[in-house]
Amino acid sequence: MIRFGVIGPGRAASRFAEGIAAVEGAEIAAVWGRNAERAAGYAAKFSIPMIAATLDSLLSSDVDAVYVATHPDTHAEFCIAAIEAGKHVLCEKPAALNLRQVERVIAGARAHDRLFMEAMKPPFFPLYRRLRQCLESDPIGPVGFVRAGHCDSSIGPDYPLHFRELGGGGILGIGPYEAFLALDWLGSLKRVQTMGRVNAAGVDTFAIFQTEHERGMAQLHTGIDLLSHGDALLSAPLGFLLLRANWWNPARATVHYIDGRVVELEEPYTAGGFNYETEHFCGLIREQRRDSPVISHELSIGMARLLEEARRGLGVRFAGE
C-alpha cells in the first residue's frame, strides 16, 4: 500500500481523492492545509484518518509520497520540503512558477534519491494511449503543427487565476496543458513569440504564443477574459487529427487521412481521470524509478521554459523574478 499525504485540500486535491479510490494499492493517509477548517472538511469527505496540524507533522508521518495541490507560488517550497523529508512527490501542474524553481526541485529529488513527477494527466488517459497506437499502425506521418488552447471567462473573481501573487494568469494556469501537447508531439523548444493582454494587476488575461520546435511549430492560446472551445489539432503530411473538447480530458478524437478515410476514436475515462497518472506514479515507486518515462524531468523543464518565455514576452513577472 502506497500512502499519500495531501498538501492543499482544494479543487485539484478533491479530484485526486476521487481518482485514488480507483487505484489499487494506494490511499490518502493524511492531509495538511493552511486553512484548518478546509482540511478537516476534506478529511471528513474522503475518510482520511490524519489531519496534520503542521506541514512538519505531515512530513514526519509514515506517508510514502506527497501530492502537492496548492497554488503555483508554493509548489517549489513544498516539493523541496517533502523531498528533503524523504518523500516521493507528485506535484500538480505547473511544477513551479518558473524554470529556475523547477530545476531546483529536480536537483533536490536527484540529490535525495526521491521520485518527482509533475501531474500532467492527458498522456495517461485511455484515449491518448489508443491514439498513439492508432498512429503507429496507421500513420499520418510526423506531426509538424499543433494548434491548441482554452479560454475560460466563466471563472469567478475569487478564482486563483486572477491573482498574480498566487502564480495566476492564463499562461501558467491553463498553458501547461498546451505546452505539454506541443512538446510531446514536436520535440524540444527553439523559440517563442507572444502577443496578449495584461491587466492592471499584472495578470495575463489573454495570450497567443507561437512556438517553434525541433520538429515543427505550434499556435497556442490561453485566457481568462474570453471563452473558447478547448479542442486541439495536430497536422501531418498524410492527415490530421482532432482531439475533441476538452482535449486535456481526452475521450474522443477523429483522424482524417489524405486518402479520404476518417477514423473515429472514443475511449471514456473513469474516476475523473486523475487515477491514471496516480497509478503510473505508484508503479514508478514500486519499480524504484526516479523519473517518469512519460512526464520526465526533461519534459517538465521544457514546459517550464516554454511558459516562462511566453509570459516574459508579455512582461508578466512574479515575486523574486
PDB file of C-alpha atoms in Angstrom:
ATOM      1  CA  MET A   1       0.000   0.000   0.000  1.00  0.00           C
ATOM      2  CA  ILE A   2       1.367   3.398  -1.009  1.00  0.00           C
ATOM      3  CA  ARG A   3       0.221   6.020   1.463  1.00  0.00           C
ATOM      4  CA  PHE A   4      -0.119   9.618   0.303  1.00  0.00           C
ATOM      5  CA  GLY A   5      -0.117  12.836   2.228  1.00  0.00           C
ATOM      6  CA  VAL A   6      -2.007  15.678   0.549  1.00  0.00           C
ATOM      7  CA  ILE A   7      -0.765  19.265   0.807  1.00  0.00           C
ATOM      8  CA  GLY A   8      -3.505  21.727  -0.129  1.00  0.00           C
ATOM      9  CA  PRO A   9      -7.067  20.357   0.150  1.00  0.00           C
ATOM     10  CA  GLY A  10      -8.605  22.341  -2.704  1.00  0.00           C
ATOM     11  CA  ARG A  11     -10.213  21.606  -6.072  1.00  0.00           C
ATOM     12  CA  ALA A  12      -7.385  19.543  -7.523  1.00  0.00           C
ATOM     13  CA  ALA A  13      -6.961  17.583  -4.292  1.00  0.00           C
ATOM     14  CA  SER A  14     -10.635  16.652  -4.359  1.00  0.00           C
ATOM     15  CA  ARG A  15     -10.274  15.221  -7.854  1.00  0.00           C
ATOM     16  CA  PHE A  16      -7.120  13.431  -6.739  1.00  0.00           C
ATOM     17  CA  ALA A  17      -9.064  11.819  -3.881  1.00  0.00           C
ATOM     18  CA  GLU A  18     -11.845  10.753  -6.238  1.00  0.00           C
ATOM     19  CA  GLY A  19      -9.278   9.226  -8.576  1.00  0.00           C
ATOM     20  CA  ILE A  20      -7.178   7.431  -5.981  1.00  0.00           C
ATOM     21  CA  ALA A  21     -10.252   5.464  -4.909  1.00  0.00           C
ATOM     22  CA  ALA A  22      -9.899   3.634  -8.242  1.00  0.00           C
ATOM     23  CA  VAL A  23      -6.171   2.934  -7.825  1.00  0.00           C
ATOM     24  CA  GLU A  24      -5.370  -0.438  -6.314  1.00  0.00           C
ATOM     25  CA  GLY A  25      -2.805  -0.332  -3.528  1.00  0.00           C
ATOM     26  CA  ALA A  26      -2.915   3.406  -2.853  1.00  0.00           C
ATOM     27  CA  GLU A  27      -4.651   5.600  -0.307  1.00  0.00           C
ATOM     28  CA  ILE A  28      -4.598   9.052   1.225  1.00  0.00           C
ATOM     29  CA  ALA A  29      -3.398   8.721   4.816  1.00  0.00           C
ATOM     30  CA  ALA A  30      -3.008  12.377   5.824  1.00  0.00           C
ATOM     31  CA  VAL A  31      -3.847  15.925   4.776  1.00  0.00           C
ATOM     32  CA  TRP A  32      -2.493  19.339   5.678  1.00  0.00           C
ATOM     33  CA  GLY A  33      -3.577  22.793   4.613  1.00  0.00           C
ATOM     34  CA  ARG A  34      -3.122  26.329   5.854  1.00  0.00           C
ATOM     35  CA  ASN A  35      -6.894  26.511   6.262  1.00  0.00           C
ATOM     36  CA  ALA A  36      -7.587  24.038   9.093  1.00  0.00           C
ATOM     37  CA  GLU A  37     -11.340  24.092   8.531  1.00  0.00           C
ATOM     38  CA  ARG A  38     -10.955  23.186   4.873  1.00  0.00           C
ATOM     39  CA  ALA A  39      -8.512  20.411   5.747  1.00  0.00           C
ATOM     40  CA  ALA A  40     -10.978  18.997   8.271  1.00  0.00           C
ATOM     41  CA  GLY A  41     -13.774  19.085   5.714  1.00  0.00           C
ATOM     42  CA  TYR A  42     -11.585  17.337   3.144  1.00  0.00           C
ATOM     43  CA  ALA A  43     -10.632  14.637   5.645  1.00  0.00           C
ATOM     44  CA  ALA A  44     -14.261  14.052   6.582  1.00  0.00           C
ATOM     45  CA  LYS A  45     -15.437  13.898   2.966  1.00  0.00           C
ATOM     46  CA  PHE A  46     -12.788  11.379   1.870  1.00  0.00           C
ATOM     47  CA  SER A  47     -12.369   9.444   5.155  1.00  0.00           C
ATOM     48  CA  ILE A  48      -8.758  10.450   5.705  1.00  0.00           C
ATOM     49  CA  PRO A  49      -7.515   9.343   9.130  1.00  0.00           C
ATOM     50  CA  MET A  50      -4.943  12.080   9.862  1.00  0.00           C
ATOM     51  CA  ILE A  51      -5.388  15.847   9.767  1.00  0.00           C
ATOM     52  CA  ALA A  52      -1.864  17.181  10.231  1.00  0.00           C
ATOM     53  CA  ALA A  53      -1.624  20.267  12.418  1.00  0.00           C
ATOM     54  CA  THR A  54       1.515  21.461  10.634  1.00  0.00           C
ATOM     55  CA  LEU A  55       3.425  20.727   7.453  1.00  0.00           C
ATOM     56  CA  ASP A  56       6.247  19.238   9.517  1.00  0.00           C
ATOM     57  CA  SER A  57       3.875  16.807  11.211  1.00  0.00           C
ATOM     58  CA  LEU A  58       2.606  15.597   7.837  1.00  0.00           C
ATOM     59  CA  LEU A  59       6.149  15.200   6.502  1.00  0.00           C
ATOM     60  CA  SER A  60       7.301  13.362   9.628  1.00  0.00           C
ATOM     61  CA  SER A  61       4.383  10.896   9.403  1.00  0.00           C
ATOM     62  CA  ASP A  62       4.658   7.485   7.755  1.00  0.00           C
ATOM     63  CA  VAL A  63       3.327   8.558   4.345  1.00  0.00           C
ATOM     64  CA  ASP A  64       5.342   7.289   1.379  1.00  0.00           C
ATOM     65  CA  ALA A  65       4.536  10.116  -1.021  1.00  0.00           C
ATOM     66  CA  VAL A  66       3.125  13.617  -1.075  1.00  0.00           C
ATOM     67  CA  TYR A  67       0.680  15.131  -3.547  1.00  0.00           C
ATOM     68  CA  VAL A  68       1.226  18.896  -3.733  1.00  0.00           C
ATOM     69  CA  ALA A  69      -2.007  20.609  -4.774  1.00  0.00           C
ATOM     70  CA  THR A  70      -1.506  24.183  -3.592  1.00  0.00           C
ATOM     71  CA  HIS A  71      -1.287  27.259  -5.811  1.00  0.00           C
ATOM     72  CA  PRO A  72       1.834  27.507  -8.009  1.00  0.00           C
ATOM     73  CA  ASP A  73       3.501  30.117  -5.787  1.00  0.00           C
ATOM     74  CA  THR A  74       4.230  27.436  -3.146  1.00  0.00           C
ATOM     75  CA  HIS A  75       4.862  24.388  -5.329  1.00  0.00           C
ATOM     76  CA  ALA A  76       8.658  24.585  -5.227  1.00  0.00           C
ATOM     77  CA  GLU A  77       8.750  25.264  -1.479  1.00  0.00           C
ATOM     78  CA  PHE A  78       6.522  22.328  -0.569  1.00  0.00           C
ATOM     79  CA  CYS A  79       8.057  19.928  -3.095  1.00  0.00           C
ATOM     80  CA  ILE A  80      11.566  20.570  -1.775  1.00  0.00           C
ATOM     81  CA  ALA A  81      10.424  20.235   1.844  1.00  0.00           C
ATOM     82  CA  ALA A  82       8.771  16.886   1.074  1.00  0.00           C
ATOM     83  CA  ILE A  83      11.766  15.591  -0.869  1.00  0.00           C
ATOM     84  CA  GLU A  84      14.168  16.557   1.923  1.00  0.00           C
ATOM     85  CA  ALA A  85      11.874  14.703   4.350  1.00  0.00           C
ATOM     86  CA  GLY A  86      12.367  11.563   2.256  1.00  0.00           C
ATOM     87  CA  LYS A  87       9.022  11.544   0.469  1.00  0.00           C
ATOM     88  CA  HIS A  88       8.305  10.929  -3.187  1.00  0.00           C
ATOM     89  CA  VAL A  89       6.437  13.854  -4.763  1.00  0.00           C
ATOM     90  CA  LEU A  90       3.626  14.128  -7.287  1.00  0.00           C
ATOM     91  CA  CYS A  91       3.095  17.857  -7.877  1.00  0.00           C
ATOM     92  CA  GLU A  92       0.119  19.430  -9.587  1.00  0.00           C
ATOM     93  CA  LYS A  93       0.937  21.359 -12.753  1.00  0.00           C
ATOM     94  CA  PRO A  94       2.704  23.678 -13.218  1.00  0.00           C
ATOM     95  CA  ALA A  95       5.598  22.141 -11.311  1.00  0.00           C
ATOM     96  CA  ALA A  96       6.669  25.609 -10.118  1.00  0.00           C
ATOM     97  CA  LEU A  97       6.484  29.301 -11.004  1.00  0.00           C
ATOM     98  CA  ASN A  98       9.465  29.303 -13.332  1.00  0.00           C
ATOM     99  CA  LEU A  99      12.317  27.325 -14.828  1.00  0.00           C
ATOM    100  CA  ARG A 100      14.768  28.105 -12.018  1.00  0.00           C
ATOM    101  CA  GLN A 101      12.392  26.710  -9.398  1.00  0.00           C
ATOM    102  CA  VAL A 102      11.651  23.566 -11.399  1.00  0.00           C
ATOM    103  CA  GLU A 103      15.365  22.914 -11.806  1.00  0.00           C
ATOM    104  CA  ARG A 104      15.849  23.307  -8.035  1.00  0.00           C
ATOM    105  CA  VAL A 105      13.081  20.785  -7.312  1.00  0.00           C
ATOM    106  CA  ILE A 106      14.506  18.236  -9.742  1.00  0.00           C
ATOM    107  CA  ALA A 107      18.034  18.734  -8.413  1.00  0.00           C
ATOM    108  CA  GLY A 108      16.711  18.107  -4.903  1.00  0.00           C
ATOM    109  CA  ALA A 109      14.919  14.942  -5.973  1.00  0.00           C
ATOM    110  CA  ARG A 110      18.085  13.591  -7.555  1.00  0.00           C
ATOM    111  CA  ALA A 111      20.244  14.529  -4.557  1.00  0.00           C
ATOM    112  CA  HIS A 112      17.873  12.792  -2.135  1.00  0.00           C
ATOM    113  CA  ASP A 113      17.103   9.828  -4.408  1.00  0.00           C
ATOM    114  CA  ARG A 114      13.371  10.509  -4.488  1.00  0.00           C
ATOM    115  CA  LEU A 115      10.830  10.284  -7.298  1.00  0.00           C
ATOM    116  CA  PHE A 116       9.473  13.605  -8.523  1.00  0.00           C
ATOM    117  CA  MET A 117       6.789  13.841 -11.221  1.00  0.00           C
ATOM    118  CA  GLU A 118       4.667  16.711 -12.449  1.00  0.00           C
ATOM    119  CA  ALA A 119       0.990  15.768 -12.521  1.00  0.00           C
ATOM    120  CA  MET A 120       0.218  16.141 -16.227  1.00  0.00           C
ATOM    121  CA  LYS A 121      -2.716  13.812 -16.834  1.00  0.00           C
ATOM    122  CA  PRO A 122      -3.546  13.725 -20.609  1.00  0.00           C
ATOM    123  CA  PRO A 123      -0.964  11.151 -21.804  1.00  0.00           C
ATOM    124  CA  PHE A 124      -2.212   8.569 -19.301  1.00  0.00           C
ATOM    125  CA  PHE A 125      -5.842   8.647 -20.468  1.00  0.00           C
ATOM    126  CA  PRO A 126      -7.043   5.588 -22.416  1.00  0.00           C
ATOM    127  CA  LEU A 127      -7.904   7.709 -25.469  1.00  0.00           C
ATOM    128  CA  TYR A 128      -4.470   9.322 -25.684  1.00  0.00           C
ATOM    129  CA  ARG A 129      -2.743   5.941 -25.436  1.00  0.00           C
ATOM    130  CA  ARG A 130      -5.062   4.430 -28.049  1.00  0.00           C
ATOM    131  CA  LEU A 131      -4.418   7.376 -30.357  1.00  0.00           C
ATOM    132  CA  ARG A 132      -0.675   6.767 -30.177  1.00  0.00           C
ATOM    133  CA  GLN A 133      -1.256   3.102 -31.034  1.00  0.00           C
ATOM    134  CA  CYS A 134      -3.551   4.027 -33.932  1.00  0.00           C
ATOM    135  CA  LEU A 135      -0.973   6.346 -35.475  1.00  0.00           C
ATOM    136  CA  GLU A 136       1.742   3.723 -35.130  1.00  0.00           C
ATOM    137  CA  SER A 137      -0.284   1.102 -37.021  1.00  0.00           C
ATOM    138  CA  ASP A 138      -1.954   3.513 -39.488  1.00  0.00           C
ATOM    139  CA  PRO A 139       0.325   6.573 -39.614  1.00  0.00           C
ATOM    140  CA  ILE A 140      -0.301  10.071 -40.885  1.00  0.00           C
ATOM    141  CA  GLY A 141       3.404  10.866 -40.872  1.00  0.00           C
ATOM    142  CA  PRO A 142       5.310  13.080 -38.450  1.00  0.00           C
ATOM    143  CA  VAL A 143       3.199  15.782 -36.812  1.00  0.00           C
ATOM    144  CA  GLY A 144       4.525  19.193 -37.861  1.00  0.00           C
ATOM    145  CA  PHE A 145       1.902  21.583 -36.481  1.00  0.00           C
ATOM    146  CA  VAL A 146      -0.100  21.713 -33.256  1.00  0.00           C
ATOM    147  CA  ARG A 147      -2.944  24.111 -32.505  1.00  0.00           C
ATOM    148  CA  ALA A 148      -4.419  24.051 -29.032  1.00  0.00           C
ATOM    149  CA  GLY A 149      -5.801  26.364 -26.390  1.00  0.00           C
ATOM    150  CA  HIS A 150      -8.543  27.211 -23.993  1.00  0.00           C
ATOM    151  CA  CYS A 151     -10.077  30.369 -22.601  1.00  0.00           C
ATOM    152  CA  ASP A 152     -12.499  30.403 -19.679  1.00  0.00           C
ATOM    153  CA  SER A 153     -14.265  33.656 -18.843  1.00  0.00           C
ATOM    154  CA  SER A 154     -16.731  31.851 -16.549  1.00  0.00           C
ATOM    155  CA  ILE A 155     -14.364  31.690 -13.576  1.00  0.00           C
ATOM    156  CA  GLY A 156     -15.377  33.964 -10.718  1.00  0.00           C
ATOM    157  CA  PRO A 157     -13.379  36.950  -9.445  1.00  0.00           C
ATOM    158  CA  ASP A 158     -12.159  34.943  -6.430  1.00  0.00           C
ATOM    159  CA  TYR A 159     -10.633  32.208  -8.607  1.00  0.00           C
ATOM    160  CA  PRO A 160      -6.855  31.871  -8.065  1.00  0.00           C
ATOM    161  CA  LEU A 161      -6.006  32.588 -11.718  1.00  0.00           C
ATOM    162  CA  HIS A 162      -6.941  36.244 -11.099  1.00  0.00           C
ATOM    163  CA  PHE A 163      -4.172  36.746  -8.533  1.00  0.00           C
ATOM    164  CA  ARG A 164      -0.573  37.331  -9.627  1.00  0.00           C
ATOM    165  CA  GLU A 165       0.768  36.654  -6.116  1.00  0.00           C
ATOM    166  CA  LEU A 166      -0.563  33.078  -6.402  1.00  0.00           C
ATOM    167  CA  GLY A 167       1.019  32.500  -9.797  1.00  0.00           C
ATOM    168  CA  GLY A 168      -2.169  33.413 -11.626  1.00  0.00           C
ATOM    169  CA  GLY A 169      -2.892  34.188 -15.252  1.00  0.00           C
ATOM    170  CA  GLY A 170      -3.886  32.088 -18.214  1.00  0.00           C
ATOM    171  CA  ILE A 171      -0.365  31.172 -19.299  1.00  0.00           C
ATOM    172  CA  LEU A 172       0.586  29.481 -16.044  1.00  0.00           C
ATOM    173  CA  GLY A 173      -2.927  28.324 -15.110  1.00  0.00           C
ATOM    174  CA  ILE A 174      -4.076  26.885 -18.440  1.00  0.00           C
ATOM    175  CA  GLY A 175      -0.928  26.949 -20.568  1.00  0.00           C
ATOM    176  CA  PRO A 176       0.811  23.891 -19.069  1.00  0.00           C
ATOM    177  CA  TYR A 177      -1.560  21.623 -20.985  1.00  0.00           C
ATOM    178  CA  GLU A 178      -0.846  23.409 -24.255  1.00  0.00           C
ATOM    179  CA  ALA A 179       2.903  23.404 -23.577  1.00  0.00           C
ATOM    180  CA  PHE A 180       2.792  19.664 -22.930  1.00  0.00           C
ATOM    181  CA  LEU A 181       0.943  18.914 -26.171  1.00  0.00           C
ATOM    182  CA  ALA A 182       3.359  20.941 -28.289  1.00  0.00           C
ATOM    183  CA  LEU A 183       6.464  19.438 -26.693  1.00  0.00           C
ATOM    184  CA  ASP A 184       5.061  15.891 -26.720  1.00  0.00           C
ATOM    185  CA  TRP A 185       4.461  15.897 -30.473  1.00  0.00           C
ATOM    186  CA  LEU A 186       7.009  18.420 -31.779  1.00  0.00           C
ATOM    187  CA  GLY A 187      10.040  17.978 -29.555  1.00  0.00           C
ATOM    188  CA  SER A 188      12.218  20.469 -27.746  1.00  0.00           C
ATOM    189  CA  LEU A 189      11.614  24.202 -27.895  1.00  0.00           C
ATOM    190  CA  LYS A 190      13.594  26.536 -30.140  1.00  0.00           C
ATOM    191  CA  ARG A 191      11.797  29.875 -29.712  1.00  0.00           C
ATOM    192  CA  VAL A 192       8.571  31.562 -28.574  1.00  0.00           C
ATOM    193  CA  GLN A 193       6.641  34.587 -29.861  1.00  0.00           C
ATOM    194  CA  THR A 194       3.864  36.024 -27.677  1.00  0.00           C
ATOM    195  CA  MET A 195       1.046  38.529 -28.034  1.00  0.00           C
ATOM    196  CA  GLY A 196      -1.652  39.226 -25.476  1.00  0.00           C
ATOM    197  CA  ARG A 197      -3.147  41.375 -22.754  1.00  0.00           C
ATOM    198  CA  VAL A 198      -2.060  42.025 -19.165  1.00  0.00           C
ATOM    199  CA  ASN A 199      -4.428  43.704 -16.707  1.00  0.00           C
ATOM    200  CA  ALA A 200      -3.666  46.333 -14.076  1.00  0.00           C
ATOM    201  CA  ALA A 201      -2.930  43.604 -11.510  1.00  0.00           C
ATOM    202  CA  GLY A 202      -0.149  42.229 -13.717  1.00  0.00           C
ATOM    203  CA  VAL A 203      -2.099  39.101 -14.724  1.00  0.00           C
ATOM    204  CA  ASP A 204      -2.152  37.880 -18.309  1.00  0.00           C
ATOM    205  CA  THR A 205      -5.828  37.716 -19.252  1.00  0.00           C
ATOM    206  CA  PHE A 206      -5.305  36.569 -22.842  1.00  0.00           C
ATOM    207  CA  ALA A 207      -2.260  35.301 -24.707  1.00  0.00           C
ATOM    208  CA  ILE A 208      -1.366  33.779 -28.043  1.00  0.00           C
ATOM    209  CA  PHE A 209       2.058  32.189 -28.110  1.00  0.00           C
ATOM    210  CA  GLN A 210       3.539  30.687 -31.234  1.00  0.00           C
ATOM    211  CA  THR A 211       6.357  28.232 -30.683  1.00  0.00           C
ATOM    212  CA  GLU A 212       8.986  26.683 -32.910  1.00  0.00           C
ATOM    213  CA  HIS A 213      10.262  23.217 -32.036  1.00  0.00           C
ATOM    214  CA  GLU A 214      12.809  20.774 -33.414  1.00  0.00           C
ATOM    215  CA  ARG A 215      10.107  19.044 -35.489  1.00  0.00           C
ATOM    216  CA  GLY A 216       7.544  21.752 -36.208  1.00  0.00           C
ATOM    217  CA  MET A 217       5.536  24.692 -34.935  1.00  0.00           C
ATOM    218  CA  ALA A 218       2.582  25.306 -32.638  1.00  0.00           C
ATOM    219  CA  GLN A 219      -0.021  28.010 -32.150  1.00  0.00           C
ATOM    220  CA  LEU A 220      -1.303  28.059 -28.580  1.00  0.00           C
ATOM    221  CA  HIS A 221      -3.665  30.322 -26.669  1.00  0.00           C
ATOM    222  CA  THR A 222      -4.907  30.831 -23.134  1.00  0.00           C
ATOM    223  CA  GLY A 223      -7.206  33.317 -21.461  1.00  0.00           C
ATOM    224  CA  ILE A 224      -9.448  34.164 -18.546  1.00  0.00           C
ATOM    225  CA  ASP A 225     -11.477  37.011 -20.092  1.00  0.00           C
ATOM    226  CA  LEU A 226     -12.704  35.203 -23.230  1.00  0.00           C
ATOM    227  CA  LEU A 227     -14.353  31.848 -23.883  1.00  0.00           C
ATOM    228  CA  SER A 228     -13.064  29.263 -26.350  1.00  0.00           C
ATOM    229  CA  HIS A 229     -13.783  25.671 -27.243  1.00  0.00           C
ATOM    230  CA  GLY A 230     -10.861  23.655 -25.857  1.00  0.00           C
ATOM    231  CA  ASP A 231     -10.150  21.275 -28.727  1.00  0.00           C
ATOM    232  CA  ALA A 232      -6.795  20.578 -30.390  1.00  0.00           C
ATOM    233  CA  LEU A 233      -5.498  19.987 -33.922  1.00  0.00           C
ATOM    234  CA  LEU A 234      -2.406  18.006 -34.919  1.00  0.00           C
ATOM    235  CA  SER A 235      -1.355  18.200 -38.584  1.00  0.00           C
ATOM    236  CA  ALA A 236       0.946  15.852 -40.511  1.00  0.00           C
ATOM    237  CA  PRO A 237       1.759  15.197 -44.203  1.00  0.00           C
ATOM    238  CA  LEU A 238      -0.698  12.304 -44.624  1.00  0.00           C
ATOM    239  CA  GLY A 239      -3.530  13.547 -42.455  1.00  0.00           C
ATOM    240  CA  PHE A 240      -4.608  15.442 -39.397  1.00  0.00           C
ATOM    241  CA  LEU A 241      -6.369  14.646 -36.161  1.00  0.00           C
ATOM    242  CA  LEU A 242      -8.743  16.479 -33.882  1.00  0.00           C
ATOM    243  CA  LEU A 243      -8.787  15.953 -30.137  1.00  0.00           C
ATOM    244  CA  ARG A 244     -12.297  16.894 -29.097  1.00  0.00           C
ATOM    245  CA  ALA A 245     -13.006  19.301 -26.246  1.00  0.00           C
ATOM    246  CA  ASN A 246     -11.979  19.223 -23.573  1.00  0.00           C
ATOM    247  CA  TRP A 247      -8.843  17.772 -25.103  1.00  0.00           C
ATOM    248  CA  TRP A 248      -6.915  17.646 -21.774  1.00  0.00           C
ATOM    249  CA  ASN A 249      -9.529  15.147 -20.541  1.00  0.00           C
ATOM    250  CA  PRO A 250      -9.330  13.243 -23.825  1.00  0.00           C
ATOM    251  CA  ALA A 251     -12.215  10.928 -24.607  1.00  0.00           C
ATOM    252  CA  ARG A 252     -12.848  11.442 -28.356  1.00  0.00           C
ATOM    253  CA  ALA A 253     -10.626  12.002 -31.382  1.00  0.00           C
ATOM    254  CA  THR A 254     -11.038  11.953 -35.148  1.00  0.00           C
ATOM    255  CA  VAL A 255      -8.240  11.068 -37.554  1.00  0.00           C
ATOM    256  CA  HIS A 256      -8.611  12.356 -41.144  1.00  0.00           C
ATOM    257  CA  TYR A 257      -6.390  10.670 -43.748  1.00  0.00           C
ATOM    258  CA  ILE A 258      -5.209  12.143 -47.035  1.00  0.00           C
ATOM    259  CA  ASP A 259      -6.999   9.346 -48.933  1.00  0.00           C
ATOM    260  CA  GLY A 260     -10.357  10.450 -47.517  1.00  0.00           C
ATOM    261  CA  ARG A 261     -10.683   7.919 -44.700  1.00  0.00           C
ATOM    262  CA  VAL A 262     -11.969   9.116 -41.340  1.00  0.00           C
ATOM    263  CA  VAL A 263     -11.350   7.131 -38.174  1.00  0.00           C
ATOM    264  CA  GLU A 264     -13.355   7.948 -35.062  1.00  0.00           C
ATOM    265  CA  LEU A 265     -11.854   7.023 -31.706  1.00  0.00           C
ATOM    266  CA  GLU A 266     -13.734   7.069 -28.422  1.00  0.00           C
ATOM    267  CA  GLU A 267     -12.465   5.895 -25.045  1.00  0.00           C
ATOM    268  CA  PRO A 268     -14.388   7.024 -21.959  1.00  0.00           C
ATOM    269  CA  TYR A 269     -12.422   7.602 -18.782  1.00  0.00           C
ATOM    270  CA  THR A 270     -13.312   6.673 -15.230  1.00  0.00           C
ATOM    271  CA  ALA A 271     -12.963   8.160 -11.731  1.00  0.00           C
ATOM    272  CA  GLY A 272     -12.384  11.681 -13.073  1.00  0.00           C
ATOM    273  CA  GLY A 273      -9.124  10.837 -14.809  1.00  0.00           C
ATOM    274  CA  PHE A 274      -6.608  11.599 -12.047  1.00  0.00           C
ATOM    275  CA  ASN A 275      -6.453   7.865 -11.343  1.00  0.00           C
ATOM    276  CA  TYR A 276      -4.382   7.117 -14.443  1.00  0.00           C
ATOM    277  CA  GLU A 277      -1.421   9.369 -13.599  1.00  0.00           C
ATOM    278  CA  THR A 278      -1.598   8.302  -9.946  1.00  0.00           C
ATOM    279  CA  GLU A 279      -1.439   4.635 -10.942  1.00  0.00           C
ATOM    280  CA  HIS A 280       1.578   5.372 -13.140  1.00  0.00           C
ATOM    281  CA  PHE A 281       3.273   7.268 -10.297  1.00  0.00           C
ATOM    282  CA  CYS A 282       2.692   4.415  -7.851  1.00  0.00           C
ATOM    283  CA  GLY A 283       4.122   1.968 -10.367  1.00  0.00           C
ATOM    284  CA  LEU A 284       7.295   4.037 -10.582  1.00  0.00           C
ATOM    285  CA  ILE A 285       7.661   3.960  -6.790  1.00  0.00           C
ATOM    286  CA  ARG A 286       7.293   0.189  -6.720  1.00  0.00           C
ATOM    287  CA  GLU A 287       9.865  -0.157  -9.502  1.00  0.00           C
ATOM    288  CA  GLN A 288      12.216   2.187  -7.600  1.00  0.00           C
ATOM    289  CA  ARG A 289      12.391   4.553 -10.546  1.00  0.00           C
ATOM    290  CA  ARG A 290      13.149   8.233 -10.027  1.00  0.00           C
ATOM    291  CA  ASP A 291      11.995   9.741 -13.322  1.00  0.00           C
ATOM    292  CA  SER A 292       8.860   9.042 -15.335  1.00  0.00           C
ATOM    293  CA  PRO A 293       9.394   7.971 -18.952  1.00  0.00           C
ATOM    294  CA  VAL A 294       6.139   9.773 -19.821  1.00  0.00           C
ATOM    295  CA  ILE A 295       6.345  13.028 -17.857  1.00  0.00           C
ATOM    296  CA  SER A 296      10.086  13.159 -17.490  1.00  0.00           C
ATOM    297  CA  HIS A 297      12.207  15.710 -15.680  1.00  0.00           C
ATOM    298  CA  GLU A 298      13.386  16.870 -19.095  1.00  0.00           C
ATOM    299  CA  LEU A 299       9.801  17.420 -20.215  1.00  0.00           C
ATOM    300  CA  SER A 300       8.919  19.368 -17.051  1.00  0.00           C
ATOM    301  CA  ILE A 301      11.959  21.580 -17.620  1.00  0.00           C
ATOM    302  CA  GLY A 302      10.843  22.109 -21.213  1.00  0.00           C
ATOM    303  CA  MET A 303       7.310  23.064 -20.175  1.00  0.00           C
ATOM    304  CA  ALA A 304       8.652  25.482 -17.566  1.00  0.00           C
ATOM    305  CA  ARG A 305      10.923  27.123 -20.107  1.00  0.00           C
ATOM    306  CA  LEU A 306       8.157  27.483 -22.700  1.00  0.00           C
ATOM    307  CA  LEU A 307       5.697  29.010 -20.221  1.00  0.00           C
ATOM    308  CA  GLU A 308       8.286  31.371 -18.763  1.00  0.00           C
ATOM    309  CA  GLU A 309       9.311  32.638 -22.175  1.00  0.00           C
ATOM    310  CA  ALA A 310       5.649  33.075 -23.172  1.00  0.00           C
ATOM    311  CA  ARG A 311       4.766  35.232 -20.164  1.00  0.00           C
ATOM    312  CA  ARG A 312       8.035  37.178 -20.286  1.00  0.00           C
ATOM    313  CA  GLY A 313       7.049  38.142 -23.810  1.00  0.00           C
ATOM    314  CA  LEU A 314       4.129  39.997 -22.212  1.00  0.00           C
ATOM    315  CA  GLY A 315       6.161  41.369 -19.320  1.00  0.00           C
ATOM    316  CA  VAL A 316       4.467  39.163 -16.706  1.00  0.00           C
ATOM    317  CA  ARG A 317       6.722  38.713 -13.655  1.00  0.00           C
ATOM    318  CA  PHE A 318       6.280  37.017 -10.314  1.00  0.00           C
ATOM    319  CA  ALA A 319       7.812  37.932  -6.964  1.00  0.00           C
ATOM    320  CA  GLY A 320      11.557  37.384  -6.888  1.00  0.00           C
ATOM    321  CA  GLU A 321      11.992  37.311 -10.654  1.00  0.00           C
TER     322      GLU A 321
END
